[in-house]
Coordinates of C-alpha atoms (C1' of nucleotides) in Angstrom, one line a residue:
Chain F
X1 CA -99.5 52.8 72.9
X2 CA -101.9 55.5 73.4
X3 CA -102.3 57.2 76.2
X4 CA -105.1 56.9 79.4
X5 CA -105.9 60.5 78.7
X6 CA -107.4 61.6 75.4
X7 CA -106.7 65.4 74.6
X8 CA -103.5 65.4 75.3
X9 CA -102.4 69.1 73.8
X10 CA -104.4 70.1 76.3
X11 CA -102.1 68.4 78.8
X12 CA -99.4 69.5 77.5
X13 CA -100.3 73.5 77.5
X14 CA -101.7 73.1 81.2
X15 CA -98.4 71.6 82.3
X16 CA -96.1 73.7 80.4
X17 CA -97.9 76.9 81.8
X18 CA -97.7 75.6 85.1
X19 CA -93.6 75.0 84.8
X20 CA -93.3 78.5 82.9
X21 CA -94.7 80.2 85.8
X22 CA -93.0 78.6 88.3
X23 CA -89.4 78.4 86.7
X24 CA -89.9 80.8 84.1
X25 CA -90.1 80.4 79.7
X26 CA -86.1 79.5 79.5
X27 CA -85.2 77.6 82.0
X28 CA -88.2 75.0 81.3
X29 CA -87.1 72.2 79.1
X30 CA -88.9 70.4 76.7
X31 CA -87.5 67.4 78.5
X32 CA -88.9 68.5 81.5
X33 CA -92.8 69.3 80.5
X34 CA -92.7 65.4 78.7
X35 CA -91.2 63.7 81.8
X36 CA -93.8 64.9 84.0
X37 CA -96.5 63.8 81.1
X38 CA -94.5 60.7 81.2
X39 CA -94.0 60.9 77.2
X40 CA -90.6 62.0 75.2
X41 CA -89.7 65.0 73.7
X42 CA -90.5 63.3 70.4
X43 CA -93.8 63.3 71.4
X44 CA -94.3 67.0 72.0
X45 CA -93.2 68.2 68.5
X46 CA -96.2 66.2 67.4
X47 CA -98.3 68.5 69.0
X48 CA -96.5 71.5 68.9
X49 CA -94.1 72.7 65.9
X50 CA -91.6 74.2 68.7
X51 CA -91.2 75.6 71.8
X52 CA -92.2 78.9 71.0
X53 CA -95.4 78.0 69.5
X54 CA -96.3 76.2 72.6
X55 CA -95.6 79.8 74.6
X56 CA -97.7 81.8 71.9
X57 CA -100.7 79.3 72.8
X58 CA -100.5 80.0 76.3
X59 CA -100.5 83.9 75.9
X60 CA -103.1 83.7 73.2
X61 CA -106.2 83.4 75.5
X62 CA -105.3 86.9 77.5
X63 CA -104.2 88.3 73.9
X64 CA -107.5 88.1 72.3
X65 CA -109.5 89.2 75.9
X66 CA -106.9 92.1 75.9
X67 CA -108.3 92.9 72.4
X68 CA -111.8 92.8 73.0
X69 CA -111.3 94.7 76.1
X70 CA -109.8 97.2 74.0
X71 CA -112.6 96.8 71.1
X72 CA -115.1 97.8 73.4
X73 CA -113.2 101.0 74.6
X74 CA -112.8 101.9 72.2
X75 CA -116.3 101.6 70.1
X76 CA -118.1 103.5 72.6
X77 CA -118.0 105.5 75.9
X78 CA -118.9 102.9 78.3
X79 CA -120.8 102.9 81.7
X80 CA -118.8 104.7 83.7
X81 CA -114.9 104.5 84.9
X82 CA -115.4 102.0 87.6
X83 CA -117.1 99.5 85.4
X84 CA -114.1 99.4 83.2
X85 CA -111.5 99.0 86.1
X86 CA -113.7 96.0 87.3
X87 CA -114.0 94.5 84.2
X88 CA -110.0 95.1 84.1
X89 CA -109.6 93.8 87.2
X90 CA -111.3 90.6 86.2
X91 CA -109.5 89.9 83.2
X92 CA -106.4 90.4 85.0
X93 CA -107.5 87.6 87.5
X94 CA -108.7 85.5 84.8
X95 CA -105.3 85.4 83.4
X96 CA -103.9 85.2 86.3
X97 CA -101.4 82.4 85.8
X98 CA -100.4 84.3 82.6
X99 CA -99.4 87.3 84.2
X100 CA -97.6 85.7 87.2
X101 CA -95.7 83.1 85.1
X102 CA -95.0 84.8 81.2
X103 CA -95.5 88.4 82.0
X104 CA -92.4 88.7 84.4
X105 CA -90.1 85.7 84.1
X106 CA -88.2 86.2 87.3
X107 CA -86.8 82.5 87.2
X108 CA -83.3 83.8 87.1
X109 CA -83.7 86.5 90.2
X110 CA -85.7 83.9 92.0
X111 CA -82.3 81.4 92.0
X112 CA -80.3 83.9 93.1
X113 CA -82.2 85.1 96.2
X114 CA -82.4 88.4 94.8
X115 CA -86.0 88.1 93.8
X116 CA -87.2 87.4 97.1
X117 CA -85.1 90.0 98.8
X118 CA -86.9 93.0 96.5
X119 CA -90.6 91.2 97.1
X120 CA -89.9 91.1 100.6
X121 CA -89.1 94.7 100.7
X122 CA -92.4 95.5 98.5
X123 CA -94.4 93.6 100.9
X124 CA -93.5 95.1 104.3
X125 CA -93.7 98.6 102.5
X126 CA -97.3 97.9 101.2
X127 CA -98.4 96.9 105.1
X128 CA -96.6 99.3 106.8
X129 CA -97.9 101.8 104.2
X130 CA -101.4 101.1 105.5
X131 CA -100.3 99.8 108.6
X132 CA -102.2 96.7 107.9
X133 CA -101.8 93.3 107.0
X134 CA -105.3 93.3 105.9
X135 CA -105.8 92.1 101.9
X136 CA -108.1 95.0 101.7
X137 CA -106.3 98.0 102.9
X138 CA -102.8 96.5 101.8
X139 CA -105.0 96.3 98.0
X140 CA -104.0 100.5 98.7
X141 CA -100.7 100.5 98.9
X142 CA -100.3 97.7 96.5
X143 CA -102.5 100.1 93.5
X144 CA -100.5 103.2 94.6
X145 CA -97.3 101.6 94.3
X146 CA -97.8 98.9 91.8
X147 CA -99.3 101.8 89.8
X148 CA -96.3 104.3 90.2
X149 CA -93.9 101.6 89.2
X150 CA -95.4 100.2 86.2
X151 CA -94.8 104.2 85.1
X152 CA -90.9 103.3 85.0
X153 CA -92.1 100.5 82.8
X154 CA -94.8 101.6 80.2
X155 CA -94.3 105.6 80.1
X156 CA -90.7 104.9 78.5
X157 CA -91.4 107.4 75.5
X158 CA -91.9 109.9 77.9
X159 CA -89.9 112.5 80.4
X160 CA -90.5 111.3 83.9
X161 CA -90.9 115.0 85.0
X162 CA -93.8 115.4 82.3
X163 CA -95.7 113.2 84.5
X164 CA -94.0 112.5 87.8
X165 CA -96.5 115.1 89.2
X166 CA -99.9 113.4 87.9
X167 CA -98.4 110.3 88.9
X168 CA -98.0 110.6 92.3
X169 CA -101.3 112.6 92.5
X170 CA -103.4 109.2 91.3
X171 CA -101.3 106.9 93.1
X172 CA -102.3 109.4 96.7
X173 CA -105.6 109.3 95.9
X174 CA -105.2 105.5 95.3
X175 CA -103.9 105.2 98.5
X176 CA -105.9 107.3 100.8
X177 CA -109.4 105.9 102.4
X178 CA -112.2 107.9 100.4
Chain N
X1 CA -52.2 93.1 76.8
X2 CA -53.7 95.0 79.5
X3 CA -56.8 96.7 77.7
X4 CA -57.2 100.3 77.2
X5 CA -59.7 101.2 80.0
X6 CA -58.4 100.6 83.8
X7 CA -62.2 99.4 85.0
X8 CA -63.6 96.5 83.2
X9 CA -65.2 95.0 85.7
X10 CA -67.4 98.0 85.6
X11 CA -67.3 98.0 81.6
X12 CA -68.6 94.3 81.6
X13 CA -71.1 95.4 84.3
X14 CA -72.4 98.3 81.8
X15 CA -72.6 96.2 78.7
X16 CA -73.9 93.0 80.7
X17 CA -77.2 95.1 81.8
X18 CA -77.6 96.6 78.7
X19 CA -77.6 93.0 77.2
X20 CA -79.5 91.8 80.0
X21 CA -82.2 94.3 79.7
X22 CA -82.2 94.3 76.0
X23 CA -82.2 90.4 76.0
X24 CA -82.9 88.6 78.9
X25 CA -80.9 87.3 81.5
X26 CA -81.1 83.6 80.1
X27 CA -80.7 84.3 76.8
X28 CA -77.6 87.0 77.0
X29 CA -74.4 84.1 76.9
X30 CA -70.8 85.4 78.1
X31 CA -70.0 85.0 74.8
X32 CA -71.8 87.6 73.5
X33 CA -70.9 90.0 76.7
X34 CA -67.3 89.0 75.9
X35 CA -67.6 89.2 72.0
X36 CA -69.0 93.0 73.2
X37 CA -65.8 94.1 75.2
X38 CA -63.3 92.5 73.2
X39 CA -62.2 90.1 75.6
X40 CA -63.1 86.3 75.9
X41 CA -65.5 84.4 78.0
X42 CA -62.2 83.5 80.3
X43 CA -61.9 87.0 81.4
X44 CA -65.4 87.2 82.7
X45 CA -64.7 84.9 85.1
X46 CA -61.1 86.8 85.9
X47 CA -63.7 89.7 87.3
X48 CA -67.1 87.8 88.2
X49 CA -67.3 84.0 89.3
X50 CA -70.0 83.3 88.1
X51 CA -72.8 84.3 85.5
X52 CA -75.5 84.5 88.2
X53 CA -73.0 86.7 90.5
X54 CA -72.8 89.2 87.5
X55 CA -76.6 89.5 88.0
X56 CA -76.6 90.0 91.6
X57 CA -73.7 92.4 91.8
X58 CA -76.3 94.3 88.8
X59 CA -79.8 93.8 90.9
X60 CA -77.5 94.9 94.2
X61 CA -78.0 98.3 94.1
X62 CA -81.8 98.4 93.8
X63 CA -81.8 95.9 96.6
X64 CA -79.7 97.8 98.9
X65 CA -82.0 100.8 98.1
X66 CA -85.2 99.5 98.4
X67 CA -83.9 97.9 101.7
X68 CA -83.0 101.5 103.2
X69 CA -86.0 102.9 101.7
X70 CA -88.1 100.0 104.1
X71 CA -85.9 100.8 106.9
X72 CA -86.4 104.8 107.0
X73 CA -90.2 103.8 106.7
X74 CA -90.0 101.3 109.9
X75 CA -88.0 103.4 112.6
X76 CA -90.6 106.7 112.2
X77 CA -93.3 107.3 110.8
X78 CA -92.5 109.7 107.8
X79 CA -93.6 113.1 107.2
X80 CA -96.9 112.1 105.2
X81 CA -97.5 110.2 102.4
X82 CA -97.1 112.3 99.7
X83 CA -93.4 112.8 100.3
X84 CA -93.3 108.7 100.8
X85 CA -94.7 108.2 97.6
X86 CA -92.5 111.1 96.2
X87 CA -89.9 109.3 97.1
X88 CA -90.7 105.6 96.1
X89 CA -91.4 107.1 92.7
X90 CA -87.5 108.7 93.0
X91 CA -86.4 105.1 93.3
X92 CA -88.3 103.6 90.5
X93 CA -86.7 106.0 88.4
X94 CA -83.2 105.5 89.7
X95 CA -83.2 101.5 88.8
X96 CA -85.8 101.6 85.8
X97 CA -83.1 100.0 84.0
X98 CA -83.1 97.4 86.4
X99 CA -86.9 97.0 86.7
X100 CA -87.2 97.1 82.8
X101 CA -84.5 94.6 82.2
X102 CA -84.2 92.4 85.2
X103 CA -87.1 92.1 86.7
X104 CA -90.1 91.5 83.9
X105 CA -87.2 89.4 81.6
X106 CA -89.6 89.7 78.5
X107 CA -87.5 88.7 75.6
X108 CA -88.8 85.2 75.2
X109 CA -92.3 87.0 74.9
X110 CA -90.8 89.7 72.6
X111 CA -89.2 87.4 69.9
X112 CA -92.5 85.7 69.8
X113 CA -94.1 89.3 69.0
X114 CA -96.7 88.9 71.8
X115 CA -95.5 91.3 74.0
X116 CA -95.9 93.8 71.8
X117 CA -99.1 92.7 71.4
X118 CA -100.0 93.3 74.7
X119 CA -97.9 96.6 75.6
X120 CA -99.9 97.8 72.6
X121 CA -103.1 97.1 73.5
X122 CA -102.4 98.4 77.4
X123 CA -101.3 101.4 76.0
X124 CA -104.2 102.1 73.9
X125 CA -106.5 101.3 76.6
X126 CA -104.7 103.8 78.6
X127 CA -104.9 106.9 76.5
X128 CA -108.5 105.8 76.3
X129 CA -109.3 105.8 79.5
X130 CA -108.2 109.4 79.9
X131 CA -109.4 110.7 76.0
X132 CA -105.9 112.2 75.7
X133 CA -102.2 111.3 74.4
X134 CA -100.5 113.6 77.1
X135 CA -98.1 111.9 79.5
X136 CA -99.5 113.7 82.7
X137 CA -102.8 112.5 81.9
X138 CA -101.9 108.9 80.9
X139 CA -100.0 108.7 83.8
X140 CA -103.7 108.1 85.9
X141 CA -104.5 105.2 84.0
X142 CA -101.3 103.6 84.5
X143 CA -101.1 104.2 87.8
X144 CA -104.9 102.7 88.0
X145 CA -104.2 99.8 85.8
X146 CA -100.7 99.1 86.7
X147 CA -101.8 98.8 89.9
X148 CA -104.9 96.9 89.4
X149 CA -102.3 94.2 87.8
X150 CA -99.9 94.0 90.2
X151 CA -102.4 93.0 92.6
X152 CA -102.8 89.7 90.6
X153 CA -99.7 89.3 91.0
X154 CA -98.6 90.4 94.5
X155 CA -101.5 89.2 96.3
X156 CA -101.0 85.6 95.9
X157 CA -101.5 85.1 99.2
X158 CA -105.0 86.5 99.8
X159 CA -108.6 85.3 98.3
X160 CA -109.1 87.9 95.4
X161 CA -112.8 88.6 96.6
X162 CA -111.3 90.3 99.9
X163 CA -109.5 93.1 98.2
X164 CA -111.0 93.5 94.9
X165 CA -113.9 96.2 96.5
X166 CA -110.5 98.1 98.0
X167 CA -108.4 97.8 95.1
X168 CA -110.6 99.2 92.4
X169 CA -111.5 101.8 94.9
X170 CA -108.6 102.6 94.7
X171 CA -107.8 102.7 91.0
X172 CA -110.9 104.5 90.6
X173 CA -109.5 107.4 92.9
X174 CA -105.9 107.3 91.2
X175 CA -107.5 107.3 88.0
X176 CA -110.3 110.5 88.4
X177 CA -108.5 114.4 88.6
X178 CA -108.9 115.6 92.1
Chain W
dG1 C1' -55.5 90.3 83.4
dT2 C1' -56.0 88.1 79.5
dC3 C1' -55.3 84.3 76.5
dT4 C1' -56.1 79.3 74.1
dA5 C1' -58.2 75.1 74.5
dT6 C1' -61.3 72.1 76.2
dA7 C1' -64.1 69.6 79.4
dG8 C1' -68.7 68.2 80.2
dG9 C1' -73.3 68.7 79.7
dA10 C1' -78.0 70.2 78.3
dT11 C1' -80.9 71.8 74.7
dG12 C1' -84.1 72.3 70.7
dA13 C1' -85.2 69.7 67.0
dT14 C1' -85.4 65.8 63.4
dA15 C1' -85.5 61.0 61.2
dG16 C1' -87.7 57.0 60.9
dA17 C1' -89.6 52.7 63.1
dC18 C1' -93.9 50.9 65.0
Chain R
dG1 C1' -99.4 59.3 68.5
dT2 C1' -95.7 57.8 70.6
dC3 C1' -91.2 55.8 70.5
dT4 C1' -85.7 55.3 70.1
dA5 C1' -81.7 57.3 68.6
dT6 C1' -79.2 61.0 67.2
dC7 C1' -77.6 65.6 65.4
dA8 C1' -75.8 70.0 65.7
dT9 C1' -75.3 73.6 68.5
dC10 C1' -74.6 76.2 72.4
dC11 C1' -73.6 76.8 77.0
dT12 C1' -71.1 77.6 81.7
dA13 C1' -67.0 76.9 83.6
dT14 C1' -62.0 75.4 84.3
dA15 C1' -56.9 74.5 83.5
dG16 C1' -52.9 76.3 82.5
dA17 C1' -49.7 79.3 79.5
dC18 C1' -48.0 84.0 79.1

DNA sequence: GTCTATAGGATGATAGAC
DNA sequence: GTCTATCATCCTATAGAC
């Protein structure tokens, strides 16, 4: 019988995203997304070809704003720095879900306690940092130290000394009051 | 027969972050870490009882770091910032293979070629933002943009609206030369 | 400390009826 | 569009010999 709901994919990818960020991409089975649409697996595969092309539509919407983010910077020198890092900021809350649940899958960390140990950690550094447990001055420490440690991440191809020093420069003046 | 190295449990640690981090957690089996040593799934569990104890015994260290790191930073208040920073940016370095591979598990997103996707487009908008290839410059806009997003992600708690003013601030200082 | 063998279960995916 | 039934595969983990 057909369902109550018409559209349907659209359940499916809203559900699914919601399960990926809480339990992360792996460790959400198919089985589990259809039980809580109250349909079968069987079902699923007519609306998606596999698993993985389910995660690709999910990450597709922040893909393509990630690329016309990056159109723009790159056709012209736009209106000034801070415009971009709002309009950054803004995509980064638009995708928020994406980032939280497919960007880090910490499913596994988060079972064995060690997850919450680390964020822990993070978050009384980032308060005592400012010492404040106000969402605006913690925002600070949060850039400075967010910022220094997606270097370990993204600046791979390079020698930490060759940019330890600028680094920790940005993440001081992201941290300090103006 | 007793293998040729004395410390395997150290051996399967080595190959089992490498897998991890190369991998995933979820998606590296004993059987492959096994497969990798020359020894059999049984012997894993000679040395670790459990798959998820091999992780935490591998996400330990950092822990235990980051846990002394908090603690120095509770009992006195340090000798400025900078050095803080200095030294927060010390740790990163010492567990990037731990923050690389265990806590942003990527590979389901990197088989389905979207990572890349992304990484590439966050890097190109990062040597844009500072009109230059050179890691010391880069650096700024990673530290601005990486810690623009991991506000979206470690500010769950608070209403975006009352940090956003303080965390581009923030970027905006990290990312301009003093 | 390492092996063989296997229990016991979940998973992604497909075939074919309705 | 959704179902039932099933396949083939892989997994973590354990028992017990050597």
């Amino acid at each position: 019988m057909p369902r109550r709901n018409a559209d349907t994919r659209e359940e499916i990818r809203e559900v699914a995203l919601d399960l990926f960020a809480q339990k992360g991409f792996e460790q959400t089975s198919l089985r589990e997304i259809a039980e809580r649409l109250d349909i079968t697996k069987a079902a699923l595969y007519y609306h998606f070809p596999s698993k993985d092309e389910l995660l690709v539509q999910l990450v597709a919407p922040l893909a393509t704003d990630l690329a016309a983010f990056t159109a723009v910077l790159e056709e012209r020198r736009p209106d000034g720095e801070r415009a971009i890092l709002e309009d950054y900021f803004d995509l980064c809350e638009r995708h928020r879900r994406v980032f939280q649940g497919l960007l880090r899958d910490t499913s596994a960390l988060a079972r064995t306690g060690s997850l919450l140990q680390v964020l822990h950690n993070r978050d009384r550094i980032d308060r005592l940092l400012v010492g404040s447990d106000d969402p605006a001055e913690r925002a600070r420490a949060v850039v400075a130290l967010g910022g220094l440690q997606d270097c370990a991440v993204l600046m791979a191809d390079a020698a930490p000394a060759a940019y330890r020093r600028a680094a920790v420069d940005a993440a001081l003046r992201a941290l300090l009051p103006a």
